[in-house]
XYZ file of C-alpha atoms in Angstrom:
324
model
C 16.447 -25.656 -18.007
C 20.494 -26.231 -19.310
C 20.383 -22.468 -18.514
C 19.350 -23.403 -14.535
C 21.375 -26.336 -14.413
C 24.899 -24.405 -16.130
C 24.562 -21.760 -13.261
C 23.763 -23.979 -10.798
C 26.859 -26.278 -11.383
C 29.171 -22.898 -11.508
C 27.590 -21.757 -8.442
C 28.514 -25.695 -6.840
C 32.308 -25.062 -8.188
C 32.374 -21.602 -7.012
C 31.188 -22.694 -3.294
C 34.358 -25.207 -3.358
C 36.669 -22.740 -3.708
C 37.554 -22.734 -6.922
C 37.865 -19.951 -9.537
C 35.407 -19.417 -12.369
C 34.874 -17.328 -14.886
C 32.157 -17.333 -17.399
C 32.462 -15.849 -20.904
C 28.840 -15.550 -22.228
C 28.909 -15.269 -26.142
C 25.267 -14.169 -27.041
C 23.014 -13.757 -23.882
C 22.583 -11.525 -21.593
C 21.825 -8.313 -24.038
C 24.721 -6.448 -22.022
C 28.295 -5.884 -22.926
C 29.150 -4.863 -19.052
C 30.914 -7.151 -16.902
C 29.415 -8.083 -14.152
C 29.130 -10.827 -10.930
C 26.714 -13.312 -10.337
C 26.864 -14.761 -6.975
C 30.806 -14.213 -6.838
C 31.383 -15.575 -10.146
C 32.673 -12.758 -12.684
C 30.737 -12.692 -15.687
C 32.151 -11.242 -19.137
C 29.442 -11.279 -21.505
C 30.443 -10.475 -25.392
C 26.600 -9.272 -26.124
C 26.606 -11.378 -29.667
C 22.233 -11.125 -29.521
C 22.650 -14.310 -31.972
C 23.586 -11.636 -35.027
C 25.694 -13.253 -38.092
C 27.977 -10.715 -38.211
C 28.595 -10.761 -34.782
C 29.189 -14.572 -34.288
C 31.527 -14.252 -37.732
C 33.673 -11.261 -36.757
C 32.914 -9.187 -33.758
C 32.590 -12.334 -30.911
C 35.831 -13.800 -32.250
C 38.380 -10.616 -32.117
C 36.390 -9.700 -28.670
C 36.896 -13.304 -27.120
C 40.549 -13.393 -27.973
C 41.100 -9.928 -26.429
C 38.737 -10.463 -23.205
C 40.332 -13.811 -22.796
C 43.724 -13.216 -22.692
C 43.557 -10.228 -20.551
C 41.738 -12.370 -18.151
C 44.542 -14.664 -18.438
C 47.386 -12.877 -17.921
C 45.485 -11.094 -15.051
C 44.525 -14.253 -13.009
C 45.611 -17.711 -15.399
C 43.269 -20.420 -16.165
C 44.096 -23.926 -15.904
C 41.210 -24.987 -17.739
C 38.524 -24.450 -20.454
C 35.101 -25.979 -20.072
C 32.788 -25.153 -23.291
C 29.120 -25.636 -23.112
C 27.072 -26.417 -26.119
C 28.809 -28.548 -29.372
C 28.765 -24.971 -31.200
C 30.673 -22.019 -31.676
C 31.669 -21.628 -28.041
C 33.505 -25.303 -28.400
C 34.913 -24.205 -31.961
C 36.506 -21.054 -30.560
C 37.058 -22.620 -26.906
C 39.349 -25.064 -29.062
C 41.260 -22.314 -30.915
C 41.567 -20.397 -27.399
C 43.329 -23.923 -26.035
C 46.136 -24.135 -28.711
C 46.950 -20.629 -28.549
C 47.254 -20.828 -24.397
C 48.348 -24.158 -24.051
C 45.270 -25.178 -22.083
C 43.645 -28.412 -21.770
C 39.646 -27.920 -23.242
C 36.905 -30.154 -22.154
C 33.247 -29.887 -24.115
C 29.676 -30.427 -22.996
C 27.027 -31.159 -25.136
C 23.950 -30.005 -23.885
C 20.934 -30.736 -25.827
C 20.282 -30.723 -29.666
C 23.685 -30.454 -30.675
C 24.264 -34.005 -30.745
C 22.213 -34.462 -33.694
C 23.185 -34.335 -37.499
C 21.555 -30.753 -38.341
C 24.297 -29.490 -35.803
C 26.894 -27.976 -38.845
C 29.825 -27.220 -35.716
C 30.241 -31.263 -35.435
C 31.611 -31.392 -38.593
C 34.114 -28.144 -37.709
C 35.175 -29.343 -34.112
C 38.331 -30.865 -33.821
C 37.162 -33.868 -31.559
C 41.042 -34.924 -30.810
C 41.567 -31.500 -29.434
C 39.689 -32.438 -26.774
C 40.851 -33.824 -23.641
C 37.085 -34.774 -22.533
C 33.844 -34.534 -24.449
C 30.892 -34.752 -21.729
C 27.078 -36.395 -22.513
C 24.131 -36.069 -19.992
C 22.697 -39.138 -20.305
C 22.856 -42.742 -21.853
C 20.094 -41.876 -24.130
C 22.368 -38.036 -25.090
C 25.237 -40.788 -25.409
C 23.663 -43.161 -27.671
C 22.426 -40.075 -30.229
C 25.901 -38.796 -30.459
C 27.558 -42.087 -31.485
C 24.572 -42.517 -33.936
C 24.976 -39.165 -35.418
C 29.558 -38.486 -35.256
C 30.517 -42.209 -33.842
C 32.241 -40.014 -31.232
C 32.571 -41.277 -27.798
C 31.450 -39.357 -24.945
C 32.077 -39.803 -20.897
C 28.053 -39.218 -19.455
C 28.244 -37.262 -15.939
C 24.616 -36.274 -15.317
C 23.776 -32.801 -13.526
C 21.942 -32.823 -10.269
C 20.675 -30.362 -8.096
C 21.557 -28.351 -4.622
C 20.776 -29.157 -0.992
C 16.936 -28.993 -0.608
C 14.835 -28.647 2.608
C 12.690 -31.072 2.698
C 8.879 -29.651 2.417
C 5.723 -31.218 2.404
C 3.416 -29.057 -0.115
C -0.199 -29.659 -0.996
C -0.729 -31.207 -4.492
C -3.429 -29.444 -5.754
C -3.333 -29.788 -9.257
C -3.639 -33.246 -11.031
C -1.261 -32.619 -13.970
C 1.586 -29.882 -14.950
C 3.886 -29.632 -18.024
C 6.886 -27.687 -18.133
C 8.648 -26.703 -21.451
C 9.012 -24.405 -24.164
C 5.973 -24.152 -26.190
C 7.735 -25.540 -29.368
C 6.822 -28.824 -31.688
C 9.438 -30.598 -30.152
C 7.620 -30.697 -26.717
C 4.440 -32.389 -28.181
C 2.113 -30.221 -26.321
C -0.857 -31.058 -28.367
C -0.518 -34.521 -27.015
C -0.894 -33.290 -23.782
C -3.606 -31.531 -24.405
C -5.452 -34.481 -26.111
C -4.543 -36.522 -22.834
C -6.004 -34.079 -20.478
C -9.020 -33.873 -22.649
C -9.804 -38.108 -22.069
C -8.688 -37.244 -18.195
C -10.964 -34.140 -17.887
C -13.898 -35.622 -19.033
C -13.592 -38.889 -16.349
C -13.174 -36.378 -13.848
C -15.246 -32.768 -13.439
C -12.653 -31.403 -11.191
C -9.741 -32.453 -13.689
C -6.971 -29.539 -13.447
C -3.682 -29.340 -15.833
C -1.236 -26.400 -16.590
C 1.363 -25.865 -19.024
C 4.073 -23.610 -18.023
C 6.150 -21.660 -20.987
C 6.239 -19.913 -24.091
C 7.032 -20.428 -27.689
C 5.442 -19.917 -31.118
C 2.428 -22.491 -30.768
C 1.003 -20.747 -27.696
C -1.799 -19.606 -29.708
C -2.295 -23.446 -31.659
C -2.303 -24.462 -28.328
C -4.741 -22.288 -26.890
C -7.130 -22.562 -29.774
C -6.832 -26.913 -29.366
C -7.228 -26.072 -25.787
C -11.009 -23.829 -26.633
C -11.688 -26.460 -29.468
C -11.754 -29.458 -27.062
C -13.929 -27.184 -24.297
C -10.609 -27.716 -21.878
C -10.753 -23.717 -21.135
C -11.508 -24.846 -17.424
C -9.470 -27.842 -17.313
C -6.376 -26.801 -18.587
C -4.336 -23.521 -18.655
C -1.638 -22.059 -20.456
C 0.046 -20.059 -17.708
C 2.920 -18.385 -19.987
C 6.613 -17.428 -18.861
C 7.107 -17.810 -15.011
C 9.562 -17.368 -12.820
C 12.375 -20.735 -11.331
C 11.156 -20.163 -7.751
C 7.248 -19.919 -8.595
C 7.867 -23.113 -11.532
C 8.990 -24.953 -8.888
C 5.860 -24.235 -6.352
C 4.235 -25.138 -8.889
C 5.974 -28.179 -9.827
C 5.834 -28.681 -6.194
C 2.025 -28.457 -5.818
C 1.358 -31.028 -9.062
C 0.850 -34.822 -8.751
C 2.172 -35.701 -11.942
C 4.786 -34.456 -14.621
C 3.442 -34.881 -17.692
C 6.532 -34.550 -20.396
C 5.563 -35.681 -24.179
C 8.954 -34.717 -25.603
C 10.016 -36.142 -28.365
C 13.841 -35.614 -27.596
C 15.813 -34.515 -24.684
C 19.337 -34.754 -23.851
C 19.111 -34.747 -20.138
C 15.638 -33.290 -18.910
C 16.105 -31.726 -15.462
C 12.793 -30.981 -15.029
C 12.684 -34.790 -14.572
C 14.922 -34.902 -11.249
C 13.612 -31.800 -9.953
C 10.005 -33.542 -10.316
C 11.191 -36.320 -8.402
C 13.085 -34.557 -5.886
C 9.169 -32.485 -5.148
C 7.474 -36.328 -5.052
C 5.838 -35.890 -7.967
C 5.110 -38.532 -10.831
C 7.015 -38.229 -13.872
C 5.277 -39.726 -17.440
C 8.093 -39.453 -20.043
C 8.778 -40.824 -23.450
C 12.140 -42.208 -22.703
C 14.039 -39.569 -23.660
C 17.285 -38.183 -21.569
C 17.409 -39.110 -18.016
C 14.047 -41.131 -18.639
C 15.475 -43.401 -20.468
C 17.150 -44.776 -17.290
C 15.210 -44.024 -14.527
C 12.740 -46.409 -13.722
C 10.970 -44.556 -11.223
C 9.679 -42.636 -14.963
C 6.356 -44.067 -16.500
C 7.222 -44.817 -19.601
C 4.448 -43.017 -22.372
C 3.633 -45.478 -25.288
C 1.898 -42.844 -27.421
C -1.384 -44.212 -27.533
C -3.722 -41.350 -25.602
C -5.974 -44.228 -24.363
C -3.237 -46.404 -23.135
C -1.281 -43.015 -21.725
C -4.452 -41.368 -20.007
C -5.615 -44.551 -18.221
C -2.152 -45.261 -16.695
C -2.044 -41.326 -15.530
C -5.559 -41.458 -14.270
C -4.023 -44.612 -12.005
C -0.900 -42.312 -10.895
C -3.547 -39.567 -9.706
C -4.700 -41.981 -7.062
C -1.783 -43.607 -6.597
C 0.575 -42.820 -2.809
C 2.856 -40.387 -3.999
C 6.410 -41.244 -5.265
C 9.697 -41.191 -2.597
C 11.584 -38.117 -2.977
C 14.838 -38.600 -4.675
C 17.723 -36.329 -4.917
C 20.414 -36.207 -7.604
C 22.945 -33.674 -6.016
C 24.622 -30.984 -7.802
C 27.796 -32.693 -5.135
C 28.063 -35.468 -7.085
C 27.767 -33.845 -10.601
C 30.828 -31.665 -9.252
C 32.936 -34.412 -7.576
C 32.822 -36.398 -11.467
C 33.734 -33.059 -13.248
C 37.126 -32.143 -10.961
C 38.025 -35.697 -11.659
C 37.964 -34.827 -15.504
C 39.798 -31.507 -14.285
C 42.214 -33.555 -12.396
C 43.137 -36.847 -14.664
């Protein structure tokens, strides 16, 4: 979801009037520039290869960048991600005189992240959190001081949808999600209620661990593993779910959490990222008893208020860092 939330908050700066351009060091697989929604796109096609990120991406940023900049100049470099793309946004910045400001975006506040120990922090003229709880890891792990400025999300019409399903989880399919806690939850709620109906939407490498806790348990009709799906059709189905059901262990901001709330749905968290300060997230104790009788209670429950965190007010804290 950083993905989502990146190219929504580009698309928010880009509807203000002002000029972005994105330099994408690994992803997409294309080494064509192209636009996305007005916003020119340079990608350096790095496909996460070492000798890529160790000589091709540098020599190619350094070229692509300053012919960008002596074609139209920058006043600004915003680097997403405590990694290479802060290391070589830095190096950029002292060559051009520019003023850099970093984002850390998820893991990369934590002490297996080998770029904290490369990045000149006083090279930086603002170093950006998502959260208290991403703020509070950081100084744990570097003692370096962040500003938090959360993201949010566009304009939404409001729409009443039918919540059909009891429970949905949203996330890649990896340890760090703690899918097969989920699964043991639904198992205690599917077998107080026949008609019990949970989906898990993503991929990753325990898919099949999953699947087989999932045929173990006799959940096959209770919960399903729907695989990869589109933003629009995640969020129908996000949409369509009473609760949010989120057993991560660590997240830096989590907006699956705001756009839950935004589509008056119930949000069970560890308190992790945003949860961690939003008390309109049930708080998970890890105890499956304790955990599946408070969900069964949210099932019946009125559902939540919806509650928008704009993508406006994300913006209007990030030109005042542009600005200061």
């Amino acid at each position: 979801m950083c993905i989502t939330a990146l190219w929504i908050f580009a698309r928010e700066l880009h509807r203000r009037g002002i000029a972005v351009t994105v330099f994408a060091l690994h992803y997409p697989y294309k080494s064509e520039p192209y636009s996305w929604n007005g916003i020119p796109v340079i990608p350096l096609n790095g496909r996460n290869r070492v000798l890529q990120r160790k000589v091709v991406i540098p020599v190619k940023l350094k070229r692509l960048f300053r012919q960008q900049h002596q074609a139209q100049p920058f006043t600004h470099i915003h680097t997403f991600w405590l990694g290479e793309a802060t290391y070589w946004g830095i190096q950029l910045a002292k060559k051009h005189h520019l003023p850099v400001i970093a984002n850390a975006m998820g893991q990369d506040v934590l002490a297996e992240n080998k770029y904290l120990k490369r990045i000149d922090r006083q090279a930086l003229k603002a170093l950006i959190t998502l959260s208290v709880f991403h703020h509070d890891q950081l100084v744990k792990t570097n003692h370096w001081s962040s500003m938090t400025i959360p993201f949010g999300l566009p304009e939404m019409k409001s729409v009443t949808t039918p919540k059909t399903m009891d429970v949905i989880g949203i996330g890649n399919l990896i340890p760090l999600k703690n899918y097969t806690y989920f699964i043991e939850i639904c198992g205690q709620l599917a077998r107080q209620s026949p008609d019990f109906k949970a989906e898990i939407i993503g991929v990753g490498p325990e898919h099949e661990q999953l699947q087989q806790q999932i045929e173990t348990h006799g959940l096959s009709a209770h919960v399903t593993l729907t695989g990869s799906l589109s933003y629009e059709e995640t969020q129908q189905r996000l949409a369509a779910a009473k609760l949010l059901l989120h057993p991560a262990v660590f997240e830096s901001f989590g907006m699956i959490f705001i756009e839950a709330l935004a589509l008056q749905t119930h949000v069970a968290a560890h308190k992790v990222g945003m949860a961690y300060e939003l008390s309109s997230v049930w708080e998970l104790s890890g105890n499956a008893d304790a955990d599946s009788a408070m969900i069964a209670e949210l099932l019946e429950a009125p559902l939540p208020d919806a509650n928008v965190y704009a993508i406006s007010a994300t913006v209007d804290r990030y030109l005042e860092v542009y600005d200061n």
